[in-house]
Amino acid sequence: MVWLRIDPITRKRFERFRRIKRGYYSFLILLAAMVLSVFAPYLAESRALIVWHQGLPYFPTFEYYTMDTFAQDPPPAWGMGDLETEYLRLQREWRLEGFLYDRELGEMGSSPDALSALDAKYPNHGSFVVMPAIPWDPYQSDFWSNEILNEVDLLLEAGDSEGAEHLARRDGLEELADVIYSGEVRALIADPGRSPTGDLKGLARTGAMPSIAGLGVVPPNAPGWNRRHYLGTDSQGRDVASRLLYGFRISIFFALFLTIFSQVVGTVIGSVQGYVGGRFDIVSQRVLEVLLSIPFLYVVIIMAALFQPSFWLLLGIMALFQWIGITFFMRTEMYREKTREYCLAARSYGASHLRIIFRHLLPNALTPLVTFTPFAVVAAIFSLTALDYLGYGLPAPTPSWGELIDQALQIENRDKLWLTFAPFGALTITLVLVVFIGESVREAFDPKQYAKYE
Amino acid sequence: MTQNASGGGSSPESTAGGGAGSALQGGDALLQVRGLRMHYPVRGGVLGGRIGSIRAVDGVSFSLRKGETLGLVGESGCGKSTLARALTRLETPTAGRVLFEGKDIASASGAELFRLRREIQMIFQDPYSSLNPRMTVGEIIREPLAVHRLGTKEEQLGKVRDLLETVGLGADMVGRYPHEFSGGQRQRIGVARALALDPKLVIADEPVSALDVSVQSQVLNLMVRLQRERGLTYVFITHDLSVVEHVSDTVAIMYLGRIVEQGPVDQIFRSPAHPYTRALLEAIPVPDPRQRKDEAPVKGETPSPVSPPPGCPFHPRCHHAIAECRSTVPELEVMETSGADPAHAHTAACIRRHEI
Ligand SMILES: Nc1ncnc2c1ncn2[C@@H]1O[C@H](COP(=O)(O)OP(=O)(O)O)[C@@H](O)[C@H]1O
Ligand code: SF4
Ligand SMILES: [Mg+2]
């Protein structure tokens, strides 16, 4: 109870921290990012947030809806409707219905008969789907860019130009859809100057129709608004933005767990060393130095060979090494604080060891720990990233920054700059924010600033 | 009291006590210190083995009557604070006894030590580090009461207010934090904390050295008044002889972990026997230069307590040193000027104490 109350020194420090704008805003941004990452399933997810279907709301985040629920056609290979709805496709299909409804309404005029005929033809024209900001979950592959022109081509070859136009329209290829609708597409792809292969793919490759110029290529695909891959996709067609976000989520929680664990353990052991002192301190210090000299990476490699690395295993291995550094801080802090006269006073009236440690020493000794924390967190993020990069980190499909960096540095991806910029940008921004925070905390907690001598 | 009876002058630790120590047999003495030694190990090597020792306190004996003040004087580093820590059992002495009302603090433990701690409190030198900056003044003064579970919380708070009034701070200061006070006020808080348990003996380790001269006398006056009102017994440690003159009944001069001269305050000031005491007195600034005594100031540096000089520890700096001083360790011996009262005997540890 007593040490929960904020004493004036601490309050002053917090106030000063708030006044150092750069650090304070960095802190708010990083905090917001952490909070946001907790809500990642609502930010980056292939399930819709809300589906409004024929006057009823649905919330797919909380419940499983099959394709049959919304009368969505299953993919050709499956042919049955008990799969989970593909919400991004559903959103596009319903938008298409709305577009066709309006277009035919314009052509037919709004007689009551025509209206009811249109309502029957396009029953979903009033329904809509609200997707999360990033409509991709981090594991989902998207080969659309590679396949869409093939599909339209197939329909055109089969003579179904209405189907082809609808498909192009559904997926936001307005220019292509208009050309098919007007019938000019045959002339275009028949021109060998524009399409050497005589199909849409050739048309895309020559760049004769700019709006489809980037299509027909295998992932990684460049950033684009159409499929809402804001940062492009990786080699397996997974959304980079989504993987960044989930990767941040995993590493920030990894870092927080690791920091909290190592600070608690390091504080307890370091405090005992410093408080007890003497031979116990010297001997235990030697033991810790031996522990510290074990090369961390070898241990991880050996462990990774024996066990499948998991979040908790990695956390355990890293925690094994991380707390040792904390003990050095706490040990010296306790050594210094315990010789202060207020501590001698407490001992002289017979205060118990626990009372001295918890009421007197720790509140005064924890300051360096606080200033150290932002850097500990960022160090933990970076260690996990490095391990993932080296391949000893979290197992394969787990979204991670290190794995993204690894992809970016593959020879064949050297020209796919978005793969490089996304993880390195994220790392850089995080690092800069944390450095700003750490620097401001250090400044705000600087004892020279508040000490008053008269 | 039983321990007291067995601890006469013949016990091996009390050799340095000399005649004065053995003459004092309990009775009216509140505190009797016998042959107190505090040696710190000098450690080295990977596992911290002992490679030598610092003799911070090296055989100190004295007695103190209830209600009186012993002024303990010496240069910085002579072991005054170490002695204070040993008297309050903040550290366990290497050897010797500290008899408080006949009970040995140096060897007490557990519940007995806890009870003894109530009787002996300490006032510290540095008003800035002696108060926990994260506790309110009320909490600081109340904590001793809480540790010893004296009274209900309300009673304790009432006592804290009384104490604040007693030391000249308002009772409404309970909620303030130490950094809101000046050095002199902080030292008053330290005094209030020391008095919270109603101790019989207060060890004040340079309580005013860190304060402005103008504030020093206020705190000294407060301490003198409290002593009168509450019948306190003080061990008043200082490196400043002029402070001691005002507050002490007896004075002990320390040099390199030992007491070199001891006696009633007026005798020490009027007829100092030990060359070191004379040098210290000489160093007190006097307004009239014609009153200066003719003792030459001490030469050189204080030797290290790790390897104190053989014979008289003061001989490398003494103007009166003779060959014998290098080999013979002088013990405290009673001066012929000494009065009959054993607690107020005038003793000095100098071979040539009668000649110079
Ligand atoms: N805990 C300790 N460990 C080792 N040496 C100490 C310790 N405390 C004091 N000393 C040494 O003992 C001597 C006396 O110190 P101290 O009692 O603080 O002197 P004073 O208070 O008279 O200035 C000094 O030489 C000091 O270095
Ligand atoms: S014993 Fe000798 S050296 Fe020591 S104080 Fe006396 S005269 Fe000086
Ligand atoms: Mg001292």
Coordinates of N, CA and C in Angstrom, one line a residue, chain A residues 110-299:
Chain A
S110 N -36.9 3.7 -63.9 CA -37.3 3.2 -62.6 C -38.8 2.9 -62.5
S111 N -39.3 2.0 -63.4 CA -40.6 1.6 -63.3 C -40.7 0.6 -62.2
P112 N -41.9 0.4 -61.5 CA -42.0 -0.5 -60.4 C -41.6 -1.9 -60.8
D113 N -42.1 -2.3 -62.0 CA -41.8 -3.7 -62.5 C -40.3 -3.9 -62.6
A114 N -39.6 -2.9 -63.3 CA -38.2 -3.0 -63.5 C -37.5 -3.1 -62.1
L115 N -38.0 -2.3 -61.1 CA -37.3 -2.3 -59.8 C -37.4 -3.7 -59.2
S116 N -38.6 -4.3 -59.2 CA -38.7 -5.6 -58.6 C -38.0 -6.6 -59.3
A117 N -37.9 -6.5 -60.6 CA -37.1 -7.5 -61.4 C -35.6 -7.3 -61.0
L118 N -35.1 -6.1 -60.9 CA -33.7 -5.8 -60.5 C -33.5 -6.3 -59.0
D119 N -34.4 -6.1 -58.1 CA -34.3 -6.5 -56.7 C -34.1 -8.0 -56.7
A120 N -34.9 -8.7 -57.6 CA -34.8 -10.2 -57.6 C -33.4 -10.6 -58.2
K121 N -33.0 -9.9 -59.2 CA -31.7 -10.3 -59.8 C -30.5 -10.0 -59.0
Y122 N -30.6 -8.8 -58.3 CA -29.4 -8.5 -57.4 C -29.9 -8.4 -55.9
P123 N -30.2 -9.5 -55.3 CA -30.7 -9.4 -53.9 C -29.8 -8.8 -52.9
N124 N -28.5 -8.7 -53.2 CA -27.5 -8.2 -52.2 C -27.1 -6.8 -52.5
H125 N -27.8 -6.1 -53.4 CA -27.2 -4.8 -53.7 C -27.2 -3.8 -52.6
G126 N -28.0 -4.0 -51.5 CA -28.0 -3.1 -50.4 C -27.1 -3.6 -49.3
S127 N -26.6 -4.8 -49.4 CA -25.7 -5.4 -48.3 C -24.3 -4.9 -48.4
F128 N -23.6 -4.9 -47.3 CA -22.3 -4.4 -47.4 C -21.4 -5.1 -46.3
V129 N -20.1 -5.1 -46.6 CA -19.1 -5.7 -45.7 C -18.1 -4.6 -45.2
V130 N -17.9 -4.6 -43.9 CA -16.9 -3.7 -43.4 C -15.7 -4.5 -43.0
M131 N -14.6 -4.3 -43.8 CA -13.4 -5.1 -43.5 C -12.5 -4.3 -42.5
P132 N -11.6 -5.0 -41.8 CA -10.6 -4.3 -41.0 C -9.7 -3.5 -41.9
A133 N -8.9 -2.6 -41.2 CA -8.0 -1.7 -42.0 C -7.1 -2.5 -42.9
I134 N -6.6 -3.6 -42.4 CA -5.8 -4.5 -43.2 C -6.6 -5.7 -43.4
P135 N -7.1 -6.0 -44.5 CA -8.1 -7.1 -44.6 C -7.4 -8.5 -44.8
W136 N -6.2 -8.6 -44.2 CA -5.5 -9.9 -44.4 C -5.0 -10.4 -43.0
D137 N -5.1 -11.7 -42.8 CA -4.4 -12.2 -41.7 C -3.0 -12.6 -42.1
P138 N -2.1 -12.7 -41.1 CA -0.7 -12.8 -41.4 C -0.3 -14.2 -42.1
Y139 N -1.2 -15.1 -42.1 CA -0.8 -16.4 -42.6 C -1.4 -16.7 -44.0
Q140 N -2.2 -15.7 -44.5 CA -3.0 -16.0 -45.7 C -2.2 -15.6 -46.9
S141 N -2.2 -16.5 -47.9 CA -1.4 -16.2 -49.1 C -2.4 -15.6 -50.2
D142 N -1.9 -14.7 -50.9 CA -2.7 -14.0 -51.9 C -2.0 -14.1 -53.3
F143 N -2.5 -15.0 -54.1 CA -1.9 -15.1 -55.4 C -2.7 -14.4 -56.5
W144 N -3.6 -13.6 -56.1 CA -4.5 -12.9 -57.0 C -3.8 -12.3 -58.2
S145 N -2.8 -11.5 -57.9 CA -2.1 -10.8 -58.9 C -1.6 -11.7 -60.0
N146 N -1.2 -12.9 -59.6 CA -0.7 -13.9 -60.6 C -1.8 -14.5 -61.4
E147 N -3.0 -14.6 -60.8 CA -4.1 -15.4 -61.3 C -5.2 -14.7 -62.0
I148 N -5.4 -13.4 -61.6 CA -6.7 -12.8 -62.0 C -6.8 -12.7 -63.5
L149 N -5.6 -12.3 -64.2 CA -5.7 -12.2 -65.6 C -6.0 -13.5 -66.3
N150 N -5.4 -14.6 -65.8 CA -5.7 -15.9 -66.3 C -7.2 -16.2 -66.2
E151 N -7.8 -15.9 -65.1 CA -9.2 -16.2 -65.0 C -10.1 -15.4 -65.9
V152 N -9.7 -14.1 -66.1 CA -10.5 -13.3 -67.0 C -10.2 -13.8 -68.5
D153 N -9.0 -14.1 -68.7 CA -8.6 -14.7 -70.1 C -9.5 -16.0 -70.4
L154 N -9.6 -16.8 -69.4 CA -10.3 -18.1 -69.6 C -11.8 -17.8 -69.9
L155 N -12.4 -16.8 -69.2 CA -13.8 -16.5 -69.5 C -13.9 -15.9 -70.9
L156 N -12.9 -15.0 -71.3 CA -13.0 -14.4 -72.6 C -12.9 -15.5 -73.7
E157 N -12.0 -16.4 -73.4 CA -11.8 -17.5 -74.4 C -13.1 -18.3 -74.6
A158 N -13.7 -18.5 -73.4 CA -15.0 -19.3 -73.4 C -16.1 -18.4 -74.0
G159 N -15.8 -17.2 -74.4 CA -16.8 -16.3 -75.0 C -17.8 -15.7 -74.0
D160 N -17.5 -15.9 -72.7 CA -18.3 -15.3 -71.6 C -17.8 -13.9 -71.3
S161 N -18.0 -12.9 -72.2 CA -17.5 -11.6 -72.0 C -18.2 -10.9 -70.9
E162 N -19.5 -11.3 -70.6 CA -20.2 -10.6 -69.5 C -19.5 -11.1 -68.2
G163 N -19.3 -12.4 -68.1 CA -18.6 -12.9 -66.9 C -17.3 -12.3 -66.7
A164 N -16.5 -12.2 -67.8 CA -15.2 -11.6 -67.8 C -15.3 -10.1 -67.3
E165 N -16.2 -9.4 -67.8 CA -16.4 -8.0 -67.4 C -16.7 -7.9 -65.9
H166 N -17.6 -8.8 -65.4 CA -18.0 -8.8 -64.0 C -16.8 -9.1 -63.1
L167 N -16.0 -10.1 -63.6 CA -14.9 -10.5 -62.8 C -13.9 -9.3 -62.6
A168 N -13.6 -8.7 -63.8 CA -12.7 -7.5 -63.8 C -13.2 -6.4 -62.9
R169 N -14.5 -6.2 -63.1 CA -15.2 -5.1 -62.3 C -15.1 -5.4 -60.8
R170 N -15.4 -6.7 -60.5 CA -15.5 -7.1 -59.1 C -14.1 -6.7 -58.4
D171 N -13.1 -7.0 -59.2 CA -11.8 -6.8 -58.5 C -11.2 -5.5 -58.8
G172 N -12.0 -4.5 -59.2 CA -11.5 -3.1 -59.2 C -10.7 -2.8 -60.5
L173 N -10.7 -3.7 -61.5 CA -10.0 -3.4 -62.7 C -10.9 -2.7 -63.7
E174 N -11.3 -1.4 -63.3 CA -12.4 -0.7 -64.0 C -12.1 -0.5 -65.5
E175 N -10.8 -0.1 -65.8 CA -10.5 0.1 -67.2 C -10.6 -1.1 -68.0
L176 N -10.1 -2.2 -67.5 CA -10.3 -3.5 -68.2 C -11.7 -3.9 -68.4
A177 N -12.5 -3.7 -67.3 CA -13.9 -4.0 -67.4 C -14.6 -3.2 -68.4
D178 N -14.3 -1.9 -68.5 CA -15.0 -1.0 -69.5 C -14.6 -1.5 -70.9
V179 N -13.3 -1.8 -71.1 CA -12.9 -2.2 -72.4 C -13.6 -3.5 -72.8
I180 N -13.8 -4.4 -71.9 CA -14.5 -5.7 -72.2 C -16.0 -5.4 -72.5
Y181 N -16.5 -4.5 -71.7 CA -18.0 -4.2 -71.8 C -18.2 -3.5 -73.1
S182 N -17.3 -2.7 -73.6 CA -17.5 -2.0 -74.9 C -17.1 -2.9 -76.0
G183 N -16.5 -4.1 -75.8 CA -16.1 -5.0 -76.8 C -14.8 -4.7 -77.5
E184 N -14.1 -3.7 -77.0 CA -12.8 -3.4 -77.7 C -11.7 -4.3 -77.3
V185 N -11.9 -5.2 -76.4 CA -10.8 -6.0 -75.8 C -10.2 -6.9 -76.9
R186 N -11.1 -7.4 -77.7 CA -10.6 -8.4 -78.7 C -9.6 -7.8 -79.7
A187 N -9.9 -6.5 -80.1 CA -9.0 -5.8 -81.0 C -7.7 -5.6 -80.3
L188 N -7.7 -5.2 -79.0 CA -6.5 -4.9 -78.2 C -5.6 -6.1 -78.2
I189 N -6.2 -7.3 -77.7 CA -5.3 -8.4 -77.5 C -4.9 -9.1 -78.9
A190 N -5.6 -8.7 -79.9 CA -5.2 -9.3 -81.2 C -4.0 -8.6 -81.8
D191 N -3.8 -7.4 -81.3 CA -2.7 -6.5 -81.8 C -1.3 -7.0 -81.3
P192 N -0.5 -7.7 -82.1 CA 0.8 -8.2 -81.5 C 1.7 -7.2 -81.0
G193 N 1.5 -5.9 -81.4 CA 2.4 -4.8 -80.9 C 2.0 -4.6 -79.4
R194 N 0.8 -4.8 -79.1 CA 0.4 -4.6 -77.7 C 0.4 -5.8 -76.9
S195 N 0.0 -6.9 -77.5 CA 0.0 -8.2 -76.7 C 0.7 -9.3 -77.5
P196 N 1.9 -9.5 -77.4 CA 2.6 -10.5 -78.2 C 2.1 -11.9 -78.0
T197 N 1.6 -12.2 -76.8 CA 1.1 -13.5 -76.6 C -0.4 -13.6 -77.0
G198 N -1.0 -12.6 -77.4 CA -2.4 -12.6 -77.8 C -3.4 -12.8 -76.6
D199 N -3.0 -12.5 -75.4 CA -4.0 -12.5 -74.3 C -3.7 -11.3 -73.3
L200 N -4.5 -11.3 -72.3 CA -4.4 -10.2 -71.3 C -3.1 -10.1 -70.6
K201 N -2.5 -11.3 -70.4 CA -1.2 -11.3 -69.7 C -0.2 -10.5 -70.6
G202 N -0.2 -10.8 -71.9 CA 0.7 -10.1 -72.8 C 0.5 -8.6 -72.8
L203 N -0.8 -8.3 -72.7 CA -1.2 -6.9 -72.6 C -0.6 -6.2 -71.4
A204 N -0.7 -7.0 -70.3 CA -0.1 -6.4 -69.0 C 1.4 -6.3 -69.1
R205 N 2.0 -7.2 -69.8 CA 3.5 -7.2 -69.8 C 4.0 -6.1 -70.6
T206 N 3.4 -5.7 -71.7 CA 3.9 -4.6 -72.5 C 3.6 -3.3 -71.9
G207 N 2.7 -3.3 -70.9 CA 2.3 -2.0 -70.3 C 1.4 -1.2 -71.2
A208 N 0.8 -1.8 -72.2 CA -0.1 -1.0 -73.1 C -1.4 -0.5 -72.3
M209 N -1.8 -1.3 -71.3 CA -2.9 -0.8 -70.5 C -2.3 -0.6 -69.1
P210 N -2.0 0.6 -68.7 CA -1.3 0.9 -67.5 C -2.0 0.3 -66.2
S211 N -3.3 0.2 -66.2 CA -4.0 -0.2 -65.0 C -3.8 -1.7 -64.6
I212 N -3.4 -2.4 -65.6 CA -3.1 -3.8 -65.3 C -1.6 -4.2 -65.4
A213 N -0.8 -3.2 -65.5 CA 0.6 -3.4 -65.8 C 1.3 -4.2 -64.8
G214 N 0.9 -4.1 -63.6 CA 1.6 -4.9 -62.5 C 1.1 -6.3 -62.3
L215 N 0.1 -6.7 -63.1 CA -0.5 -8.0 -62.8 C 0.2 -9.1 -63.6
G216 N -0.2 -10.3 -63.2 CA 0.4 -11.4 -63.9 C 1.7 -11.8 -63.4
V217 N 2.1 -11.4 -62.2 CA 3.4 -11.7 -61.7 C 3.2 -12.5 -60.4
V218 N 4.2 -13.4 -60.0 CA 4.1 -14.2 -58.8 C 4.6 -13.3 -57.7
P219 N 4.1 -13.6 -56.4 CA 4.6 -12.8 -55.3 C 6.1 -13.0 -55.1
P220 N 6.8 -12.1 -54.4 CA 6.2 -10.9 -53.7 C 5.6 -9.8 -54.7
N221 N 4.5 -9.3 -54.3 CA 3.8 -8.3 -55.1 C 4.0 -6.9 -54.5
A222 N 4.2 -5.9 -55.3 CA 4.5 -4.6 -54.8 C 3.2 -4.1 -54.1
P223 N 3.5 -3.1 -53.2 CA 2.3 -2.4 -52.5 C 1.3 -2.0 -53.5
G224 N 0.0 -2.1 -53.2 CA -1.0 -1.6 -54.1 C -2.3 -1.5 -53.3
W225 N -3.1 -0.5 -53.7 CA -4.4 -0.3 -53.0 C -5.5 -1.3 -53.4
N226 N -5.4 -1.8 -54.6 CA -6.5 -2.6 -55.1 C -6.8 -3.8 -54.2
R227 N -5.7 -4.5 -53.9 CA -5.9 -5.7 -53.0 C -5.6 -5.3 -51.5
R228 N -5.4 -4.0 -51.3 CA -5.1 -3.5 -50.0 C -3.9 -4.1 -49.3
H229 N -2.9 -4.3 -50.1 CA -1.6 -4.7 -49.6 C -0.8 -3.4 -49.5
Y230 N -0.9 -2.7 -48.3 CA -0.3 -1.4 -48.2 C 1.2 -1.4 -48.3
L231 N 1.7 -2.6 -47.8 CA 3.2 -2.7 -47.9 C 3.6 -3.9 -48.8
G232 N 2.7 -4.3 -49.7 CA 3.0 -5.4 -50.6 C 2.9 -6.7 -49.9
T233 N 3.3 -7.8 -50.6 CA 3.2 -9.1 -50.1 C 4.6 -9.7 -50.1
D234 N 4.8 -10.8 -49.3 CA 6.1 -11.4 -49.3 C 6.2 -12.6 -50.3
S235 N 7.2 -13.4 -50.2 CA 7.4 -14.4 -51.2 C 6.3 -15.4 -51.3
Q236 N 5.6 -15.6 -50.2 CA 4.4 -16.5 -50.2 C 3.1 -15.8 -50.3
G237 N 3.1 -14.5 -50.8 CA 1.9 -13.8 -51.0 C 1.2 -13.4 -49.8
R238 N 1.9 -13.4 -48.6 CA 1.3 -12.9 -47.4 C 1.5 -11.4 -47.2
D239 N 0.5 -10.8 -46.6 CA 0.5 -9.4 -46.5 C 1.6 -8.9 -45.6
V240 N 2.5 -8.0 -46.1 CA 3.6 -7.6 -45.3 C 3.1 -6.7 -44.1
A241 N 2.2 -5.8 -44.3 CA 1.7 -5.0 -43.2 C 1.1 -5.8 -42.1
S242 N 0.3 -6.8 -42.5 CA -0.3 -7.7 -41.4 C 0.8 -8.4 -40.7
R243 N 1.8 -8.9 -41.4 CA 2.9 -9.7 -40.7 C 3.7 -8.8 -39.9
L244 N 3.9 -7.5 -40.3 CA 4.6 -6.6 -39.5 C 3.9 -6.4 -38.2
L245 N 2.6 -6.1 -38.3 CA 1.8 -5.8 -37.1 C 1.8 -7.0 -36.1
Y246 N 1.6 -8.2 -36.7 CA 1.6 -9.4 -35.8 C 3.0 -9.7 -35.2
G247 N 4.0 -9.4 -36.1 CA 5.4 -9.6 -35.7 C 5.7 -8.7 -34.5
F248 N 5.2 -7.4 -34.6 CA 5.4 -6.4 -33.5 C 4.7 -6.9 -32.3
R249 N 3.5 -7.4 -32.5 CA 2.7 -7.9 -31.3 C 3.5 -9.0 -30.6
I250 N 4.0 -10.0 -31.3 CA 4.7 -11.1 -30.7 C 6.0 -10.6 -30.0
S251 N 6.7 -9.7 -30.8 CA 8.0 -9.3 -30.2 C 7.8 -8.4 -29.0
I252 N 6.8 -7.5 -29.1 CA 6.7 -6.6 -28.0 C 6.3 -7.3 -26.7
F253 N 5.4 -8.3 -26.9 CA 5.0 -9.1 -25.7 C 6.1 -10.0 -25.2
F254 N 6.9 -10.5 -26.2 CA 8.1 -11.2 -25.8 C 9.0 -10.3 -25.0
A255 N 9.2 -9.1 -25.5 CA 10.1 -8.2 -24.8 C 9.6 -7.8 -23.5
L256 N 8.3 -7.6 -23.4 CA 7.7 -7.2 -22.1 C 7.9 -8.3 -21.0
F257 N 7.5 -9.5 -21.5 CA 7.6 -10.7 -20.5 C 9.1 -10.8 -20.1
L258 N 10.0 -10.7 -21.1 CA 11.4 -11.0 -20.8 C 11.9 -9.9 -19.9
T259 N 11.5 -8.6 -20.1 CA 12.0 -7.5 -19.3 C 11.4 -7.7 -17.9
I260 N 10.1 -7.9 -17.8 CA 9.6 -8.0 -16.5 C 10.2 -9.2 -15.7
F261 N 10.3 -10.3 -16.4 CA 10.9 -11.5 -15.7 C 12.3 -11.2 -15.2
S262 N 13.1 -10.7 -16.2 CA 14.5 -10.5 -15.8 C 14.7 -9.4 -14.8
Q263 N 13.8 -8.4 -14.8 CA 14.0 -7.3 -13.9 C 13.6 -7.8 -12.5
V264 N 12.5 -8.6 -12.4 CA 12.1 -9.1 -11.1 C 13.2 -10.0 -10.5
V265 N 13.6 -11.0 -11.3 CA 14.6 -11.9 -10.9 C 15.9 -11.2 -10.6
G266 N 16.3 -10.3 -11.5 CA 17.6 -9.6 -11.4 C 17.6 -8.7 -10.1
T267 N 16.4 -8.1 -9.9 CA 16.3 -7.2 -8.7 C 16.4 -8.0 -7.5
V268 N 15.7 -9.1 -7.4 CA 15.7 -9.9 -6.2 C 17.1 -10.4 -5.9
I269 N 17.7 -11.0 -6.9 CA 19.0 -11.6 -6.7 C 20.1 -10.5 -6.4
G270 N 20.1 -9.5 -7.3 CA 21.0 -8.4 -7.1 C 20.9 -7.7 -5.8
S271 N 19.6 -7.5 -5.3 CA 19.4 -6.8 -4.1 C 19.9 -7.7 -2.9
V272 N 19.7 -9.0 -3.0 CA 20.1 -9.8 -1.9 C 21.7 -9.8 -1.9
Q273 N 22.3 -9.8 -3.1 CA 23.8 -9.7 -3.1 C 24.2 -8.5 -2.5
G274 N 23.6 -7.4 -2.9 CA 24.1 -6.1 -2.4 C 23.8 -5.9 -0.9
Y275 N 22.6 -6.4 -0.5 CA 22.2 -6.2 0.9 C 23.0 -7.1 1.8
V276 N 23.2 -8.3 1.5 CA 23.9 -9.3 2.3 C 25.4 -8.9 2.2
G277 N 25.9 -8.7 1.0 CA 27.3 -8.3 0.8 C 28.3 -9.4 1.3
G278 N 29.5 -9.0 1.5 CA 30.5 -9.9 2.1 C 30.8 -11.0 1.1
R279 N 31.1 -12.2 1.7 CA 31.6 -13.3 1.0 C 30.5 -13.9 0.1
F280 N 29.2 -13.9 0.6 CA 28.1 -14.3 -0.2 C 28.1 -13.6 -1.6
D281 N 28.2 -12.3 -1.4 CA 28.2 -11.4 -2.6 C 29.4 -11.8 -3.6
I282 N 30.5 -11.9 -3.0 CA 31.7 -12.1 -3.9 C 31.6 -13.5 -4.6
V283 N 31.2 -14.5 -3.8 CA 31.1 -15.8 -4.4 C 30.0 -15.9 -5.5
S284 N 28.8 -15.4 -5.1 CA 27.7 -15.4 -6.1 C 28.1 -14.6 -7.3
Q285 N 28.8 -13.5 -7.1 CA 29.2 -12.7 -8.3 C 30.0 -13.5 -9.2
R286 N 31.0 -14.3 -8.7 CA 31.8 -15.1 -9.6 C 30.9 -16.1 -10.3
V287 N 30.0 -16.7 -9.6 CA 29.1 -17.7 -10.3 C 28.4 -17.0 -11.4
L288 N 27.9 -15.8 -11.2 CA 27.1 -15.1 -12.2 C 28.1 -14.8 -13.4
E289 N 29.3 -14.4 -13.1 CA 30.2 -14.1 -14.2 C 30.5 -15.4 -15.1
V290 N 30.6 -16.5 -14.4 CA 30.7 -17.8 -15.2 C 29.5 -18.0 -16.1
L291 N 28.3 -17.8 -15.5 CA 27.1 -18.0 -16.2 C 27.1 -17.0 -17.4
L292 N 27.5 -15.8 -17.2 CA 27.4 -14.8 -18.2 C 28.4 -15.1 -19.4
S293 N 29.4 -15.8 -19.1 CA 30.4 -16.1 -20.1 C 30.0 -17.2 -21.0
I294 N 28.9 -17.9 -20.7 CA 28.4 -18.9 -21.6 C 27.8 -18.2 -22.9
P295 N 28.3 -18.6 -24.1 CA 27.8 -17.9 -25.2 C 26.3 -18.2 -25.5
F296 N 25.5 -17.1 -25.4 CA 24.1 -17.2 -25.5 C 23.7 -17.9 -26.8
L297 N 24.3 -17.5 -27.9 CA 23.8 -18.0 -29.2 C 24.0 -19.5 -29.3
Y298 N 25.1 -20.1 -28.8 CA 25.3 -21.5 -28.8 C 24.3 -22.2 -28.1
V299 N 23.9 -21.7 -26.9 CA 22.9 -22.4 -26.2 C 21.6 -22.4 -27.0

